[in-house]
Amino acid sequence: MTQPWVRWLAFAVLAATVLVSSCQALAAPAGTVAALQIVAGSAL
Amino acid sequence: MSGQRYGGVHSPGEAGKAARRAETAGSTAPGPRGRTSPFAGRRAMRVDLRARLMFILPAPLLFAALLGIGGGNIAATGLSLTGFACLMFAAWMLAEGQKAARAYAARAVARRPAIPRLIIAALASGLGVALAQLAGTGGPVTAAGFGLVALAAHVAAFGIDPLENKGIDLSDAEHGRVADAIDHAEKLLREIHDDAQGIGDHEIAERVLSLCDEVLALLRRIEQDPRDLTRARRYLSVHLVGAHEATRKYAENHEALDDPNLRADYLALLSELEASFQRGRDKLLADDRTDLEVEIEVLRDRLGQEKA
């Protein structure tokens, strides 16, 4: 049986990989350019 | 219909005192009418915060996909959306897998889950993270690395599904028969309970809960010794199905018919069924005693013959 702290540590690693990967996709150049275009478009 | 006093542990006066005494005596102590709580012996449904978080964490991917659509970047949009779908699917599989694992853990006799949901969730997580990396700045090697880390972390954090049947040594067919019979009986009980609650009659709801207690006690007994299933089959196939049908029909028709005699008949039926299940349980115990007595007698005879 895995120790609870190992499970929590593994969960922290999993959560970090999911979050970091998702945020990287969001912050990728194409995404950033698109975001800026949308913001600029809505401002105009 | 006479009113009934209600009281919780924080209620003032006698009702509160009684509730506090009951709580001090233990959660499985019988209630004021000597009845244990409904579905006694079963664990309460637990909500795993970590599993819920897995639905929220991939949210930035959805925004990335929406921004990709805005920027006309089809590849990034496709990758982000597919990654998001994989991670959502993984979170759903995880929640379902945990539910199945809890049901498995709560039973003395259980079959392994038909679909390895936790393993599928781990694989989908790995794939989702890898796709998210590809949608971002990561190359194929980084994506594969992140995917593998996510897969391993998922397995370490949430484990894998039970892979073996559980219970006393029975053949696969027999094992399945017992697990199916208990599953079916519990499904009928849930429906009886829901129908009775829907009637909106406090006395009927109480009596049905009491009946559910008796049936559950019989089911727990069968779980402990699945050989009892053959002896108890009549109760589960005839009496329980009868109770289910009667409750359903009463729930559907009691308002339209509005007949006090019908209500009295239904209550009498519930009492008879409860007594019948109680007798069934006593009979199983008596049969066990007879089996033991026969076994002791046979052993004594054999010992006597060896001495002679």
Coordinates of C-alpha atoms in Angstrom, one line a residue:
Chain A
M1 CA 0.0 0.0 0.0
T2 CA 1.4 3.4 -1.0
Q3 CA 2.0 5.9 1.8
P4 CA -0.4 8.9 1.7
W5 CA 2.4 11.4 1.4
V6 CA 3.7 9.6 -1.6
R7 CA 0.3 9.8 -3.2
W8 CA 0.0 13.5 -2.4
L9 CA 3.5 14.1 -3.8
A10 CA 2.6 12.2 -7.0
F11 CA -0.6 14.2 -7.3
A12 CA 1.4 17.4 -6.9
V13 CA 3.7 16.3 -9.8
L14 CA 0.7 15.3 -11.9
A15 CA -1.1 18.6 -11.2
A16 CA 2.1 20.6 -12.0
T17 CA 2.6 18.7 -15.4
V18 CA -1.0 19.3 -16.4
L19 CA -1.1 22.9 -15.4
V20 CA 2.3 23.8 -16.8
S21 CA 1.6 22.1 -20.1
S22 CA -1.8 23.8 -20.4
C23 CA -0.4 27.2 -19.6
Q24 CA 2.5 26.7 -22.0
A25 CA -0.1 26.0 -24.7
L26 CA -1.9 29.1 -23.8
A27 CA 1.3 31.2 -23.7
A28 CA 2.7 29.7 -26.9
P29 CA 3.6 32.4 -29.6
A30 CA 0.6 31.6 -31.8
G31 CA -1.7 31.7 -28.8
T32 CA -0.2 35.0 -27.5
V33 CA -0.4 36.6 -30.9
A34 CA -4.0 35.5 -31.3
A35 CA -4.8 36.8 -27.8
L36 CA -3.2 40.1 -28.6
Q37 CA -5.1 40.3 -31.9
I38 CA -8.4 39.6 -30.1
V39 CA -7.7 42.1 -27.4
A40 CA -6.7 44.7 -30.0
G41 CA -9.7 43.8 -32.1
S42 CA -12.1 44.3 -29.2
A43 CA -10.3 47.6 -28.3
L44 CA -10.8 48.9 -31.8
Chain B
M1 CA -51.2 10.6 11.6
S2 CA -49.4 11.6 14.7
G3 CA -46.5 14.0 14.6
Q4 CA -42.9 12.9 15.5
R5 CA -40.3 14.8 17.4
Y6 CA -37.1 15.4 15.5
G7 CA -33.7 16.4 17.1
G8 CA -30.1 16.4 16.1
V9 CA -27.0 16.5 18.2
H10 CA -27.2 20.3 18.4
S11 CA -30.9 20.5 19.3
P12 CA -31.8 21.8 22.7
G13 CA -33.9 19.8 25.2
E14 CA -34.6 16.0 25.3
A15 CA -34.4 15.4 21.6
G16 CA -30.8 16.8 21.5
K17 CA -29.8 14.9 24.5
A18 CA -31.1 11.6 23.0
A19 CA -29.3 12.4 19.7
R20 CA -26.0 13.2 21.6
R21 CA -26.3 9.9 23.6
A22 CA -26.9 8.0 20.3
E23 CA -23.8 9.7 18.8
T24 CA -21.7 8.9 21.8
A25 CA -22.7 5.3 21.7
G26 CA -21.4 5.0 18.1
S27 CA -22.7 5.7 14.7
T28 CA -24.0 2.1 14.2
A29 CA -26.1 2.2 17.4
P30 CA -29.7 1.6 16.9
G31 CA -32.0 4.6 16.7
P32 CA -34.9 5.4 19.0
R33 CA -37.0 2.6 17.5
G34 CA -34.2 0.1 17.7
R35 CA -33.4 0.4 14.0
T36 CA -29.9 0.9 12.6
S37 CA -29.3 3.6 10.0
P38 CA -30.4 2.8 6.5
F39 CA -27.8 1.1 4.3
A40 CA -25.8 0.3 7.5
G41 CA -22.5 -1.3 6.9
R42 CA -21.9 0.7 3.7
R43 CA -19.4 3.5 3.5
A44 CA -20.7 7.0 2.7
M45 CA -20.0 8.3 -0.7
R46 CA -16.7 10.2 -0.5
V47 CA -15.8 13.1 -2.7
D48 CA -12.1 13.1 -3.6
L49 CA -10.9 16.6 -3.9
R50 CA -7.9 15.6 -6.0
A51 CA -10.1 13.9 -8.6
R52 CA -12.3 17.0 -8.8
L53 CA -9.3 19.2 -9.4
M54 CA -8.4 17.1 -12.4
F55 CA -11.5 18.6 -14.1
I56 CA -10.3 22.1 -13.5
L57 CA -6.5 22.0 -14.1
P58 CA -6.7 21.6 -17.9
A59 CA -8.9 24.7 -18.3
P60 CA -6.1 26.9 -19.8
L61 CA -6.0 24.4 -22.7
L62 CA -9.6 25.3 -23.6
F63 CA -8.7 29.0 -23.7
A64 CA -5.6 28.1 -25.8
A65 CA -7.9 26.4 -28.3
L66 CA -10.2 29.3 -28.4
L67 CA -7.4 31.7 -28.9
G68 CA -6.0 29.4 -31.6
I69 CA -9.3 29.6 -33.4
G70 CA -9.1 33.4 -33.1
G71 CA -5.6 33.4 -34.6
G72 CA -6.4 31.0 -37.4
N73 CA -3.9 28.5 -36.1
I74 CA -5.6 25.2 -36.9
A75 CA -2.8 22.9 -35.8
A76 CA -2.4 24.5 -32.3
T77 CA -6.2 24.6 -32.0
G78 CA -6.6 20.9 -32.9
L79 CA -3.8 19.8 -30.5
S80 CA -5.1 22.0 -27.6
L81 CA -8.7 20.7 -28.1
T82 CA -7.7 17.1 -28.4
G83 CA -5.4 17.5 -25.3
F84 CA -8.2 19.1 -23.4
A85 CA -10.7 16.3 -24.4
C86 CA -8.1 13.6 -23.3
L87 CA -7.6 15.3 -19.9
M88 CA -11.4 15.7 -19.4
F89 CA -11.9 12.1 -20.4
A90 CA -9.1 11.1 -18.0
A91 CA -10.8 13.0 -15.1
W92 CA -14.1 11.4 -15.8
M93 CA -12.6 7.9 -16.0
L94 CA -10.7 8.7 -12.7
A95 CA -14.0 9.6 -10.9
E96 CA -15.7 6.5 -12.2
G97 CA -12.8 4.3 -11.4
Q98 CA -12.7 5.6 -7.8
K99 CA -16.4 4.9 -7.5
A100 CA -15.9 1.3 -8.8
A101 CA -12.9 0.8 -6.5
R102 CA -14.9 2.0 -3.4
A103 CA -17.7 -0.4 -4.3
Y104 CA -15.2 -3.2 -4.7
A105 CA -13.5 -2.4 -1.3
A106 CA -16.9 -2.2 0.5
R107 CA -17.8 -5.8 -0.5
A108 CA -16.7 -9.1 1.0
V109 CA -17.5 -10.7 -2.4
A110 CA -16.9 -8.8 -5.6
R111 CA -15.8 -9.2 -9.1
R112 CA -13.0 -7.1 -10.5
P113 CA -14.2 -4.0 -12.5
A114 CA -15.0 -5.0 -16.1
I115 CA -13.3 -1.9 -17.5
P116 CA -9.9 -0.9 -16.0
R117 CA -10.9 2.8 -15.6
L118 CA -8.0 4.0 -13.5
I119 CA -5.5 2.5 -16.0
I120 CA -7.4 4.2 -18.9
A121 CA -7.4 7.5 -16.9
A122 CA -3.6 7.3 -16.4
L123 CA -3.0 6.6 -20.2
A124 CA -5.4 9.4 -21.2
S125 CA -3.7 11.8 -18.8
G126 CA -0.3 11.0 -20.3
L127 CA -1.6 11.5 -23.8
G128 CA -3.4 14.7 -22.9
V129 CA -0.3 16.2 -21.3
A130 CA 1.8 15.2 -24.3
L131 CA -0.6 16.9 -26.7
A132 CA -0.7 20.0 -24.6
Q133 CA 3.1 20.1 -24.8
L134 CA 3.0 19.8 -28.6
A135 CA 0.4 22.6 -28.7
G136 CA 2.8 24.7 -26.7
T137 CA 6.5 25.1 -27.2
G138 CA 7.6 21.5 -26.5
G139 CA 9.1 19.3 -29.2
P140 CA 8.2 15.6 -29.6
V141 CA 10.8 14.5 -27.1
T142 CA 9.8 16.9 -24.4
A143 CA 6.1 16.0 -25.0
A144 CA 6.8 12.3 -24.7
G145 CA 8.8 13.0 -21.5
F146 CA 6.0 15.1 -19.9
G147 CA 3.5 12.5 -21.0
L148 CA 5.4 9.6 -19.3
V149 CA 5.9 11.7 -16.1
A150 CA 2.1 12.4 -16.0
L151 CA 1.3 8.8 -16.6
A152 CA 3.6 7.6 -13.8
A153 CA 2.4 10.3 -11.4
H154 CA -1.2 9.4 -12.1
V155 CA -0.6 5.7 -11.3
A156 CA 1.3 6.7 -8.1
A157 CA -1.3 9.2 -7.0
F158 CA -4.5 7.2 -7.7
G159 CA -3.3 3.7 -8.1
I160 CA -4.7 1.1 -10.6
D161 CA -8.0 -0.9 -10.6
P162 CA -8.4 -4.1 -8.6
L163 CA -7.3 -6.8 -11.0
E164 CA -8.6 -9.9 -9.2
N165 CA -12.0 -11.1 -7.9
K166 CA -12.4 -11.0 -4.2
G167 CA -14.2 -13.3 -1.8
I168 CA -14.0 -16.9 -0.6
D169 CA -12.8 -19.5 -3.1
L170 CA -15.5 -19.9 -5.7
S171 CA -15.5 -20.7 -9.3
D172 CA -15.8 -17.7 -11.7
A173 CA -19.4 -18.6 -12.6
E174 CA -20.4 -19.0 -9.0
H175 CA -18.6 -15.8 -8.1
G176 CA -20.4 -13.9 -10.8
R177 CA -23.8 -15.4 -9.7
V178 CA -23.4 -14.1 -6.1
A179 CA -22.1 -10.7 -7.1
D180 CA -24.9 -10.3 -9.7
A181 CA -27.6 -11.3 -7.2
I182 CA -26.3 -8.8 -4.6
D183 CA -26.0 -6.1 -7.2
H184 CA -29.5 -6.7 -8.5
A185 CA -31.0 -6.8 -4.9
E186 CA -29.2 -3.5 -4.0
K187 CA -30.6 -1.9 -7.2
L188 CA -34.1 -3.0 -6.3
L189 CA -33.6 -1.7 -2.8
R190 CA -32.5 1.7 -4.0
E191 CA -35.5 1.9 -6.3
I192 CA -37.9 0.9 -3.4
H193 CA -36.3 3.5 -1.2
D194 CA -36.6 6.2 -3.8
D195 CA -40.2 5.3 -4.6
A196 CA -41.1 5.4 -0.9
Q197 CA -39.5 8.7 -0.4
G198 CA -41.4 10.1 -3.4
I199 CA -44.7 9.1 -1.8
G200 CA -44.2 11.8 0.8
D201 CA -45.7 9.7 3.7
H202 CA -43.4 9.7 6.8
E203 CA -44.8 6.4 8.2
I204 CA -44.4 4.6 4.9
A205 CA -40.8 6.0 4.4
E206 CA -39.9 4.8 7.9
R207 CA -41.4 1.3 7.4
V208 CA -39.6 1.0 4.0
L209 CA -36.3 2.0 5.7
S210 CA -36.9 -0.7 8.3
L211 CA -37.5 -3.2 5.5
C212 CA -34.3 -2.1 3.7
D213 CA -32.4 -2.7 7.0
E214 CA -33.7 -6.3 7.1
V215 CA -32.9 -7.0 3.4
L216 CA -29.4 -5.4 3.8
A217 CA -28.7 -7.6 6.8
L218 CA -29.6 -10.6 4.7
L219 CA -27.4 -9.4 1.9
R220 CA -24.4 -8.9 4.2
R221 CA -24.9 -12.4 5.4
I222 CA -24.8 -13.8 1.9
E223 CA -21.7 -11.8 1.3
Q224 CA -20.0 -13.4 4.3
D225 CA -21.0 -16.9 3.2
P226 CA -22.1 -17.0 -0.5
R227 CA -23.3 -20.5 -0.1
D228 CA -26.4 -18.9 1.6
L229 CA -27.4 -17.5 -1.8
T230 CA -29.1 -20.7 -2.8
R231 CA -31.1 -20.8 0.5
A232 CA -32.0 -17.1 0.3
R233 CA -32.9 -17.1 -3.4
R234 CA -36.6 -17.2 -2.7
Y235 CA -36.4 -14.0 -0.6
L236 CA -34.4 -12.1 -3.2
S237 CA -36.3 -13.3 -6.2
V238 CA -39.9 -13.4 -5.0
H239 CA -40.2 -11.3 -1.9
L240 CA -37.9 -8.4 -2.8
V241 CA -39.3 -8.2 -6.4
G242 CA -42.8 -8.3 -4.9
A243 CA -41.9 -5.4 -2.5
H244 CA -40.4 -3.5 -5.5
E245 CA -43.5 -3.9 -7.6
A246 CA -45.9 -3.1 -4.8
T247 CA -44.0 0.1 -3.9
R248 CA -43.8 1.2 -7.5
K249 CA -47.6 0.6 -8.1
Y250 CA -48.5 2.3 -4.8
A251 CA -46.3 5.3 -5.5
E252 CA -47.9 5.6 -9.0
N253 CA -51.5 5.2 -7.9
H254 CA -52.0 6.3 -4.3
E255 CA -52.9 9.8 -5.2
A256 CA -55.4 8.9 -7.9
L257 CA -57.1 6.2 -5.9
D258 CA -56.9 8.0 -2.5
D259 CA -58.1 5.0 -0.6
P260 CA -57.2 4.6 3.1
N261 CA -57.7 0.9 2.9
L262 CA -55.1 0.7 0.2
R263 CA -52.6 2.5 2.4
A264 CA -53.4 0.1 5.3
D265 CA -53.0 -2.9 3.0
Y266 CA -49.6 -1.6 1.8
L267 CA -48.4 -1.0 5.3
A268 CA -49.5 -4.5 6.3
L269 CA -47.6 -5.9 3.3
L270 CA -44.5 -4.1 4.4
S271 CA -44.8 -5.5 7.9
E272 CA -45.2 -9.0 6.5
L273 CA -42.3 -8.7 4.2
E274 CA -40.1 -7.4 7.0
A275 CA -41.1 -10.3 9.2
S276 CA -40.4 -12.7 6.3
F277 CA -36.9 -11.3 5.8
Q278 CA -36.2 -11.5 9.5
R279 CA -37.4 -15.2 9.4
G280 CA -35.2 -15.8 6.4
R281 CA -32.1 -14.5 8.2
D282 CA -32.9 -16.6 11.3
K283 CA -33.4 -19.6 9.2
L284 CA -29.9 -19.1 7.6
L285 CA -28.4 -18.9 11.1
A286 CA -30.3 -22.0 12.1
D287 CA -29.1 -23.9 9.0
D288 CA -25.5 -22.9 9.8
R289 CA -26.0 -24.3 13.3
T290 CA -27.4 -27.6 11.9
D291 CA -24.5 -27.8 9.5
L292 CA -22.0 -27.3 12.4
E293 CA -23.8 -29.8 14.6
V294 CA -23.8 -32.5 11.8
E295 CA -20.1 -31.8 11.3
I296 CA -19.3 -32.2 15.0
E297 CA -21.4 -35.4 15.1
V298 CA -19.5 -36.9 12.2
L299 CA -16.1 -36.0 13.7
R300 CA -17.1 -37.5 17.0
D301 CA -18.2 -40.7 15.3
R302 CA -14.9 -40.9 13.5
L303 CA -12.9 -40.3 16.6
G304 CA -14.9 -42.9 18.4
Q305 CA -14.1 -45.4 15.6
E306 CA -10.4 -44.6 15.8
K307 CA -10.4 -45.3 19.5
A308 CA -12.1 -48.6 19.1

